[in-house]
PDB file of C-alpha atoms in Angstrom:
ATOM      1  CA  MET A 177    -126.305 106.358  33.255  1.00  0.00           C
ATOM      2  CA  ALA A 178    -128.809 103.595  32.604  1.00  0.00           C
ATOM      3  CA  GLN A 179    -128.448 102.002  29.180  1.00  0.00           C
ATOM      4  CA  PRO A 180    -131.524 100.961  27.183  1.00  0.00           C
ATOM      5  CA  SER A 181    -131.775  97.377  25.982  1.00  0.00           C
ATOM      6  CA  ARG A 182    -130.088  96.746  22.657  1.00  0.00           C
ATOM      7  CA  ASP A 183    -132.895  94.401  21.612  1.00  0.00           C
ATOM      8  CA  LEU A 184    -135.213  97.391  21.390  1.00  0.00           C
ATOM      9  CA  ILE A 185    -133.086  99.086  18.734  1.00  0.00           C
ATOM     10  CA  ARG A 186    -130.888  96.450  17.078  1.00  0.00           C
ATOM     11  CA  PRO A 187    -131.905  95.692  13.475  1.00  0.00           C
ATOM     12  CA  GLY A 188    -133.773  92.421  13.167  1.00  0.00           C
ATOM     13  CA  ALA A 189    -134.852  92.327  16.830  1.00  0.00           C
ATOM     14  CA  ALA A 190    -138.370  93.537  15.979  1.00  0.00           C
ATOM     15  CA  ALA A 191    -138.880  90.786  13.389  1.00  0.00           C
ATOM     16  CA  ALA A 192    -137.552  88.131  15.788  1.00  0.00           C
ATOM     17  CA  ALA A 193    -140.043  89.255  18.411  1.00  0.00           C
ATOM     18  CA  GLY A 194    -142.932  89.153  15.964  1.00  0.00           C
ATOM     19  CA  VAL A 195    -143.285  92.948  15.875  1.00  0.00           C
ATOM     20  CA  PRO A 196    -143.709  94.596  12.466  1.00  0.00           C
ATOM     21  CA  ALA A 197    -140.522  96.376  11.432  1.00  0.00           C
ATOM     22  CA  THR A 198    -140.721 100.127  10.924  1.00  0.00           C
ATOM     23  CA  ARG A 199    -139.321 101.836   7.875  1.00  0.00           C
ATOM     24  CA  PRO A 200    -137.057 104.888   8.111  1.00  0.00           C
ATOM     25  CA  LEU A 201    -138.832 108.232   8.087  1.00  0.00           C
ATOM     26  CA  THR A 202    -138.647 110.401   5.016  1.00  0.00           C
ATOM     27  CA  PRO A 203    -137.449 114.013   5.481  1.00  0.00           C
ATOM     28  CA  ASN A 204    -141.008 115.304   5.158  1.00  0.00           C
ATOM     29  CA  GLU A 205    -142.302 112.839   7.744  1.00  0.00           C
ATOM     30  CA  PHE A 206    -139.460 113.704  10.097  1.00  0.00           C
ATOM     31  CA  ASN A 207    -140.152 117.438   9.794  1.00  0.00           C
ATOM     32  CA  THR A 208    -143.857 116.863  10.418  1.00  0.00           C
ATOM     33  CA  ALA A 209    -143.156 114.742  13.493  1.00  0.00           C
ATOM     34  CA  MET A 210    -140.768 117.377  14.855  1.00  0.00           C
ATOM     35  CA  ALA A 211    -143.352 120.120  14.322  1.00  0.00           C
ATOM     36  CA  HIS A 212    -145.942 118.166  16.308  1.00  0.00           C
ATOM     37  CA  LEU A 213    -143.417 117.377  19.040  1.00  0.00           C
ATOM     38  CA  TYR A 214    -142.503 121.058  19.228  1.00  0.00           C
ATOM     39  CA  ARG A 215    -146.153 122.056  19.597  1.00  0.00           C
ATOM     40  CA  GLY A 216    -146.651 119.467  22.317  1.00  0.00           C
ATOM     41  CA  GLU A 217    -143.633 120.625  24.319  1.00  0.00           C
ATOM     42  CA  ILE A 218    -144.707 124.268  23.919  1.00  0.00           C
ATOM     43  CA  SER A 219    -148.117 123.351  25.325  1.00  0.00           C
ATOM     44  CA  ARG A 220    -146.538 121.617  28.312  1.00  0.00           C
ATOM     45  CA  ALA A 221    -144.232 124.564  29.003  1.00  0.00           C
ATOM     46  CA  ASN A 222    -147.114 127.058  28.789  1.00  0.00           C
ATOM     47  CA  THR A 223    -149.205 124.951  31.179  1.00  0.00           C
ATOM     48  CA  TRP A 224    -146.519 124.920  33.849  1.00  0.00           C
ATOM     49  CA  ARG A 225    -145.736 128.592  33.217  1.00  0.00           C
ATOM     50  CA  SER A 226    -149.343 129.512  33.979  1.00  0.00           C
ATOM     51  CA  ARG A 227    -149.166 127.463  37.175  1.00  0.00           C
ATOM     52  CA  LEU A 228    -146.222 129.600  38.283  1.00  0.00           C
ATOM     53  CA  ASP A 229    -148.395 132.702  38.030  1.00  0.00           C
ATOM     54  CA  GLY A 230    -151.038 131.000  40.162  1.00  0.00           C
ATOM     55  CA  THR A 231    -148.625 130.391  43.041  1.00  0.00           C
ATOM     56  CA  THR A 232    -147.373 133.971  42.947  1.00  0.00           C
ATOM     57  CA  ASN A 233    -150.949 135.229  43.029  1.00  0.00           C
ATOM     58  CA  TRP A 234    -151.605 133.121  46.139  1.00  0.00           C
ATOM     59  CA  ALA A 235    -148.602 134.698  47.856  1.00  0.00           C
ATOM     60  CA  VAL A 236    -149.622 138.253  46.942  1.00  0.00           C
ATOM     61  CA  LEU A 237    -153.262 137.798  47.965  1.00  0.00           C
ATOM     62  CA  THR A 238    -152.308 136.119  51.247  1.00  0.00           C
ATOM     63  CA  THR A 239    -149.868 138.908  52.073  1.00  0.00           C
ATOM     64  CA  GLY A 240    -152.433 141.585  51.268  1.00  0.00           C
ATOM     65  CA  ALA A 241    -155.105 139.940  53.419  1.00  0.00           C
ATOM     66  CA  THR A 242    -152.698 139.446  56.325  1.00  0.00           C
ATOM     67  CA  LEU A 243    -151.478 143.042  56.309  1.00  0.00           C
ATOM     68  CA  SER A 244    -155.034 144.359  56.035  1.00  0.00           C
ATOM     69  CA  PHE A 245    -156.013 142.364  59.114  1.00  0.00           C
ATOM     70  CA  ALA A 246    -152.870 143.272  61.079  1.00  0.00           C
ATOM     71  CA  PHE A 247    -153.213 147.029  60.539  1.00  0.00           C
ATOM     72  CA  SER A 248    -157.018 147.190  60.794  1.00  0.00           C
ATOM     73  CA  SER A 249    -156.935 147.401  64.605  1.00  0.00           C
ATOM     74  CA  PRO A 250    -154.241 148.215  67.168  1.00  0.00           C
ATOM     75  CA  SER A 251    -155.284 145.150  69.164  1.00  0.00           C
ATOM     76  CA  ASN A 252    -154.526 142.735  66.315  1.00  0.00           C
ATOM     77  CA  THR A 253    -151.283 140.889  66.948  1.00  0.00           C
ATOM     78  CA  HIS A 254    -148.161 141.207  64.830  1.00  0.00           C
ATOM     79  CA  VAL A 255    -147.755 137.420  64.950  1.00  0.00           C
ATOM     80  CA  MET A 256    -149.974 137.187  61.867  1.00  0.00           C
ATOM     81  CA  ILE A 257    -147.225 138.808  59.796  1.00  0.00           C
ATOM     82  CA  LEU A 258    -144.648 136.306  61.040  1.00  0.00           C
ATOM     83  CA  LEU A 259    -146.923 133.361  60.299  1.00  0.00           C
ATOM     84  CA  ASN A 260    -147.568 134.766  56.850  1.00  0.00           C
ATOM     85  CA  SER A 261    -143.806 134.772  56.210  1.00  0.00           C
ATOM     86  CA  LEU A 262    -143.730 131.024  56.866  1.00  0.00           C
ATOM     87  CA  LEU A 263    -146.691 130.555  54.532  1.00  0.00           C
ATOM     88  CA  ILE A 264    -144.905 132.511  51.806  1.00  0.00           C
ATOM     89  CA  CYS A 265    -141.917 130.181  52.224  1.00  0.00           C
ATOM     90  CA  PHE A 266    -144.244 127.251  51.583  1.00  0.00           C
ATOM     91  CA  PHE A 267    -145.551 128.970  48.435  1.00  0.00           C
ATOM     92  CA  LEU A 268    -141.955 129.549  47.345  1.00  0.00           C
ATOM     93  CA  PHE A 269    -141.234 125.826  47.707  1.00  0.00           C
ATOM     94  CA  ILE A 270    -144.311 124.905  45.651  1.00  0.00           C
ATOM     95  CA  GLU A 271    -143.412 127.400  42.941  1.00  0.00           C
ATOM     96  CA  ALA A 272    -139.819 126.154  42.785  1.00  0.00           C
ATOM     97  CA  ARG A 273    -141.076 122.610  42.270  1.00  0.00           C
ATOM     98  CA  ARG A 274    -143.337 123.796  39.456  1.00  0.00           C
ATOM     99  CA  TYR A 275    -140.503 125.825  37.963  1.00  0.00           C
ATOM    100  CA  ARG A 276    -138.356 122.687  37.673  1.00  0.00           C
ATOM    101  CA  TYR A 277    -141.063 121.032  35.570  1.00  0.00           C
ATOM    102  CA  TYR A 278    -141.434 124.168  33.485  1.00  0.00           C
ATOM    103  CA  ASP A 279    -137.686 124.301  32.897  1.00  0.00           C
ATOM    104  CA  LEU A 280    -137.691 120.645  31.806  1.00  0.00           C
ATOM    105  CA  TRP A 281    -140.151 121.267  28.956  1.00  0.00           C
ATOM    106  CA  ARG A 282    -138.640 124.668  28.142  1.00  0.00           C
ATOM    107  CA  THR A 283    -135.182 123.159  27.692  1.00  0.00           C
ATOM    108  CA  ARG A 284    -136.493 120.644  25.157  1.00  0.00           C
ATOM    109  CA  VAL A 285    -138.253 123.432  23.274  1.00  0.00           C
ATOM    110  CA  ARG A 286    -135.086 125.512  23.267  1.00  0.00           C
ATOM    111  CA  LEU A 287    -133.057 122.570  21.921  1.00  0.00           C
ATOM    112  CA  MET A 288    -135.434 122.170  18.979  1.00  0.00           C
ATOM    113  CA  GLU A 289    -135.338 125.908  18.319  1.00  0.00           C
ATOM    114  CA  THR A 290    -131.546 126.207  18.332  1.00  0.00           C
ATOM    115  CA  ASP A 291    -130.688 122.956  16.521  1.00  0.00           C
ATOM    116  CA  PHE A 292    -133.655 122.093  14.302  1.00  0.00           C
ATOM    117  CA  PHE A 293    -135.582 125.221  13.353  1.00  0.00           C
ATOM    118  CA  ALA A 294    -132.511 127.464  13.291  1.00  0.00           C
ATOM    119  CA  ASP A 295    -130.840 125.003  10.919  1.00  0.00           C
ATOM    120  CA  LEU A 296    -133.864 125.150   8.616  1.00  0.00           C
ATOM    121  CA  LEU A 297    -133.387 128.904   8.322  1.00  0.00           C
ATOM    122  CA  VAL A 298    -129.586 128.905   8.094  1.00  0.00           C
ATOM    123  CA  PRO A 299    -128.147 125.430   7.308  1.00  0.00           C
ATOM    124  CA  ASN A 300    -125.117 124.532   9.420  1.00  0.00           C
ATOM    125  CA  PRO A 301    -122.328 122.796   7.471  1.00  0.00           C
ATOM    126  CA  ARG A 302    -121.088 120.985  10.601  1.00  0.00           C
ATOM    127  CA  ALA A 303    -123.102 117.801  10.186  1.00  0.00           C
ATOM    128  CA  GLU A 304    -121.629 116.004  13.197  1.00  0.00           C
ATOM    129  CA  ASP A 305    -122.714 118.718  15.612  1.00  0.00           C
ATOM    130  CA  ASP A 306    -126.160 118.864  14.032  1.00  0.00           C
ATOM    131  CA  ALA A 307    -126.707 115.124  14.387  1.00  0.00           C
ATOM    132  CA  HIS A 308    -125.787 115.105  18.080  1.00  0.00           C
ATOM    133  CA  TRP A 309    -128.837 117.141  19.134  1.00  0.00           C
ATOM    134  CA  ARG A 310    -131.139 114.280  18.106  1.00  0.00           C
ATOM    135  CA  GLU A 311    -129.334 111.968  20.493  1.00  0.00           C
ATOM    136  CA  LEU A 312    -129.626 114.521  23.289  1.00  0.00           C
ATOM    137  CA  LEU A 313    -133.354 114.902  22.710  1.00  0.00           C
ATOM    138  CA  ALA A 314    -133.913 111.148  22.380  1.00  0.00           C
ATOM    139  CA  HIS A 315    -132.008 110.456  25.581  1.00  0.00           C
ATOM    140  CA  ASP A 316    -134.004 113.096  27.463  1.00  0.00           C
ATOM    141  CA  LEU A 317    -137.283 111.644  26.167  1.00  0.00           C
ATOM    142  CA  LEU A 318    -136.279 108.140  27.280  1.00  0.00           C
ATOM    143  CA  HIS A 319    -134.671 109.203  30.565  1.00  0.00           C
ATOM    144  CA  PRO A 320    -136.213 112.547  31.598  1.00  0.00           C
ATOM    145  CA  ARG A 321    -134.561 114.421  34.437  1.00  0.00           C
ATOM    146  CA  PHE A 322    -134.728 117.889  35.926  1.00  0.00           C
ATOM    147  CA  THR A 323    -132.244 120.364  34.508  1.00  0.00           C
ATOM    148  CA  MET A 324    -131.815 122.305  37.776  1.00  0.00           C
ATOM    149  CA  SER A 325    -131.785 121.528  41.481  1.00  0.00           C
ATOM    150  CA  MET A 326    -134.515 122.510  43.921  1.00  0.00           C
ATOM    151  CA  TRP A 327    -132.190 125.032  45.606  1.00  0.00           C
ATOM    152  CA  GLU A 328    -131.400 126.705  42.295  1.00  0.00           C
ATOM    153  CA  ALA A 329    -135.093 126.861  41.418  1.00  0.00           C
ATOM    154  CA  MET A 330    -135.982 128.353  44.807  1.00  0.00           C
ATOM    155  CA  GLY A 331    -133.196 130.909  44.518  1.00  0.00           C
ATOM    156  CA  ARG A 332    -134.304 131.958  41.054  1.00  0.00           C
ATOM    157  CA  ARG A 333    -137.957 132.405  42.039  1.00  0.00           C
ATOM    158  CA  LEU A 334    -136.865 134.225  45.195  1.00  0.00           C
ATOM    159  CA  ARG A 335    -134.830 136.719  43.191  1.00  0.00           C
ATOM    160  CA  ARG A 336    -137.538 137.186  40.552  1.00  0.00           C
ATOM    161  CA  ASN A 337    -140.674 137.591  42.698  1.00  0.00           C
ATOM    162  CA  TYR A 338    -140.599 136.584  46.336  1.00  0.00           C
ATOM    163  CA  SER A 339    -137.791 138.840  47.534  1.00  0.00           C
ATOM    164  CA  TRP A 340    -140.111 141.852  47.171  1.00  0.00           C
ATOM    165  CA  ILE A 341    -142.842 140.116  49.164  1.00  0.00           C
ATOM    166  CA  PHE A 342    -140.437 139.338  52.011  1.00  0.00           C
ATOM    167  CA  VAL A 343    -139.172 142.943  52.012  1.00  0.00           C
ATOM    168  CA  VAL A 344    -142.757 144.186  52.365  1.00  0.00           C
ATOM    169  CA  LEU A 345    -143.374 141.745  55.228  1.00  0.00           C
ATOM    170  CA  VAL A 346    -140.248 142.819  57.128  1.00  0.00           C
ATOM    171  CA  LEU A 347    -141.064 146.521  56.813  1.00  0.00           C
ATOM    172  CA  SER A 348    -144.699 145.900  57.720  1.00  0.00           C
ATOM    173  CA  TRP A 349    -143.730 143.966  60.846  1.00  0.00           C
ATOM    174  CA  ILE A 350    -141.425 146.761  62.009  1.00  0.00           C
ATOM    175  CA  ILE A 351    -144.101 149.404  61.405  1.00  0.00           C
ATOM    176  CA  LYS A 352    -146.778 147.296  63.106  1.00  0.00           C
ATOM    177  CA  VAL A 353    -144.700 146.814  66.259  1.00  0.00           C
ATOM    178  CA  TRP A 354    -143.670 150.470  66.244  1.00  0.00           C
ATOM    179  CA  ILE A 355    -147.101 152.108  65.939  1.00  0.00           C
ATOM    180  CA  HIS A 356    -149.453 149.637  67.714  1.00  0.00           C
ATOM    181  CA  PRO A 357    -151.036 149.804  70.188  1.00  0.00           C
ATOM    182  CA  PHE A 358    -149.677 153.386  70.150  1.00  0.00           C
ATOM    183  CA  PRO A 359    -146.659 154.975  68.423  1.00  0.00           C
ATOM    184  CA  ILE A 360    -143.419 154.624  70.336  1.00  0.00           C
ATOM    185  CA  PRO A 361    -142.296 158.066  71.502  1.00  0.00           C
ATOM    186  CA  THR A 362    -138.870 159.062  70.259  1.00  0.00           C
ATOM    187  CA  ASN A 363    -138.426 162.138  72.409  1.00  0.00           C
ATOM    188  CA  GLU A 364    -137.243 159.985  75.331  1.00  0.00           C
ATOM    189  CA  GLY A 365    -134.186 158.761  73.481  1.00  0.00           C
ATOM    190  CA  LEU A 366    -133.310 155.981  71.065  1.00  0.00           C
ATOM    191  CA  GLU A 367    -132.431 153.509  73.812  1.00  0.00           C
ATOM    192  CA  VAL A 368    -135.882 153.771  75.378  1.00  0.00           C
ATOM    193  CA  ALA A 369    -137.528 153.391  71.984  1.00  0.00           C
ATOM    194  CA  LEU A 370    -135.547 150.230  71.169  1.00  0.00           C
ATOM    195  CA  ARG A 371    -136.306 148.768  74.599  1.00  0.00           C
ATOM    196  CA  THR A 372    -140.007 149.355  74.043  1.00  0.00           C
ATOM    197  CA  LEU A 373    -139.759 147.808  70.574  1.00  0.00           C
ATOM    198  CA  LEU A 374    -138.185 144.650  72.009  1.00  0.00           C
ATOM    199  CA  VAL A 375    -140.888 144.382  74.673  1.00  0.00           C
ATOM    200  CA  ARG A 376    -143.616 144.617  72.042  1.00  0.00           C
ATOM    201  CA  ALA A 377    -141.876 142.037  69.843  1.00  0.00           C
ATOM    202  CA  ALA A 378    -142.211 139.346  72.507  1.00  0.00           C
ATOM    203  CA  ILE A 379    -144.460 136.373  71.663  1.00  0.00           C
ATOM    204  CA  GLY A 380    -145.674 134.427  74.697  1.00  0.00           C
ATOM    205  CA  PRO A 381    -142.682 132.766  76.379  1.00  0.00           C
ATOM    206  CA  LEU A 382    -140.313 134.062  73.682  1.00  0.00           C
ATOM    207  CA  SER A 383    -138.706 137.345  74.625  1.00  0.00           C
ATOM    208  CA  GLY A 384    -138.296 140.216  72.231  1.00  0.00           C
ATOM    209  CA  PRO A 385    -134.559 139.657  71.567  1.00  0.00           C
ATOM    210  CA  VAL A 386    -135.215 135.970  70.807  1.00  0.00           C
ATOM    211  CA  VAL A 387    -137.988 136.811  68.338  1.00  0.00           C
ATOM    212  CA  LEU A 388    -135.833 139.483  66.734  1.00  0.00           C
ATOM    213  CA  GLY A 389    -132.886 137.078  66.495  1.00  0.00           C
ATOM    214  CA  ILE A 390    -135.011 134.400  64.836  1.00  0.00           C
ATOM    215  CA  GLY A 391    -136.248 136.969  62.348  1.00  0.00           C
ATOM    216  CA  VAL A 392    -132.716 138.095  61.523  1.00  0.00           C
ATOM    217  CA  VAL A 393    -131.539 134.495  60.975  1.00  0.00           C
ATOM    218  CA  PHE A 394    -134.593 133.747  58.832  1.00  0.00           C
ATOM    219  CA  ASN A 395    -134.043 136.726  56.539  1.00  0.00           C
ATOM    220  CA  LEU A 396    -130.286 136.169  56.340  1.00  0.00           C
ATOM    221  CA  ALA A 397    -130.995 132.607  55.195  1.00  0.00           C
ATOM    222  CA  LEU A 398    -133.232 133.961  52.432  1.00  0.00           C
ATOM    223  CA  ILE A 399    -130.545 136.412  51.347  1.00  0.00           C
ATOM    224  CA  ALA A 400    -127.946 133.625  51.301  1.00  0.00           C
ATOM    225  CA  LEU A 401    -130.272 131.450  49.215  1.00  0.00           C
ATOM    226  CA  GLY A 402    -130.761 134.201  46.652  1.00  0.00           C
ATOM    227  CA  VAL A 403    -127.078 135.134  46.455  1.00  0.00           C
ATOM    228  CA  LEU A 404    -125.448 131.700  46.526  1.00  0.00           C
ATOM    229  CA  THR A 405    -127.703 130.337  43.755  1.00  0.00           C
ATOM    230  CA  SER A 406    -127.038 133.254  41.401  1.00  0.00           C
ATOM    231  CA  ASN A 407    -124.851 133.058  38.309  1.00  0.00           C
ATOM    232  CA  ARG A 408    -121.978 134.773  40.104  1.00  0.00           C
ATOM    233  CA  PHE A 409    -121.632 131.898  42.594  1.00  0.00           C
ATOM    234  CA  MET A 410    -122.877 129.032  40.391  1.00  0.00           C
ATOM    235  CA  ARG A 411    -121.161 129.598  37.072  1.00  0.00           C
ATOM    236  CA  LEU A 412    -121.122 125.875  36.280  1.00  0.00           C
ATOM    237  CA  THR A 413    -124.838 125.239  36.830  1.00  0.00           C
ATOM    238  CA  ALA A 414    -126.804 128.484  36.893  1.00  0.00           C
ATOM    239  CA  ARG A 415    -128.156 129.556  33.522  1.00  0.00           C
ATOM    240  CA  ASP A 416    -129.912 132.541  32.066  1.00  0.00           C
ATOM    241  CA  GLU A 417    -133.608 132.541  31.277  1.00  0.00           C
ATOM    242  CA  VAL A 418    -132.979 132.293  27.512  1.00  0.00           C
ATOM    243  CA  GLN A 419    -130.212 129.791  26.819  1.00  0.00           C
ATOM    244  CA  SER A 420    -127.770 129.671  23.943  1.00  0.00           C
ATOM    245  CA  ARG A 421    -127.212 126.507  21.918  1.00  0.00           C
ATOM    246  CA  ALA A 422    -124.230 125.470  24.017  1.00  0.00           C
ATOM    247  CA  GLU A 423    -126.034 126.139  27.311  1.00  0.00           C
ATOM    248  CA  THR A 424    -129.052 124.145  26.160  1.00  0.00           C
ATOM    249  CA  ARG A 425    -126.929 121.148  25.202  1.00  0.00           C
ATOM    250  CA  GLU A 426    -124.995 121.368  28.455  1.00  0.00           C
ATOM    251  CA  SER A 427    -128.187 121.428  30.536  1.00  0.00           C
ATOM    252  CA  LEU A 428    -129.397 118.227  28.837  1.00  0.00           C
ATOM    253  CA  GLY A 429    -126.231 116.403  29.857  1.00  0.00           C
ATOM    254  CA  ALA A 430    -123.038 115.136  28.260  1.00  0.00           C
ATOM    255  CA  THR A 431    -124.632 112.314  26.286  1.00  0.00           C
ATOM    256  CA  GLU A 432    -122.038 110.537  24.172  1.00  0.00           C
ATOM    257  CA  ARG A 433    -122.452 109.788  20.500  1.00  0.00           C
ATOM    258  CA  LYS A 434    -124.257 106.504  19.722  1.00  0.00           C
ATOM    259  CA  TRP A 435    -125.120 106.050  23.417  1.00  0.00           C
ATOM    260  CA  TRP A 436    -127.657 103.320  22.609  1.00  0.00           C
ATOM    261  CA  GLU A 437    -125.008 100.933  21.183  1.00  0.00           C
TER     262      GLU A 437
END
């Protein structure tokens, strides 16, 4: 962990550098500064939260437009649905990146709620624990870092929103191939129906089994991403949406006491 210069904090360094020394804040001034900091972090978190909704709206609108085009005519190709799945993956990546920024500001807000405002309502007699949260917040302000990995963010957004979109796309692709250009007859046996389905699934030089295999691998990868990044498999890193005091402090790192000395 990078250490800040001692000359920036050591008493007397400001006067030696010709910078006016600052006096300690009074309790009222400290509370006022914390209130303004809290409002600023809330504003940042709300801004990035609204950007998350924008990305989800793009994914929903794109999926709706693609399915409307695919099912509007029997001659329209089913490839549009497959291409839309790749586009939704790109939206998922963008939303995961935005979610990491949102979680950064939200974690700071949660730390102030659990350790500053909660203590104003119910004072905590453990002074040492109460003082440590200031060091955590100061260290995060000086050395900001994301509190979750990109994979964890993608898995969380996949479980919350995008899993339903991918389910709709898979079912729509199967229905599209089954009914267009005409419904596959089932009275000739299941084997004939599956053979016809594989023939229709072909895309140019790619045969039907190859296209189907790629689709199975693609969706299995999405399932693995959602499952392996859940709390059951990531007990040491995955966290709930609303964190407790201990979880909030843990997500900000194991900053030691008096880390600036």
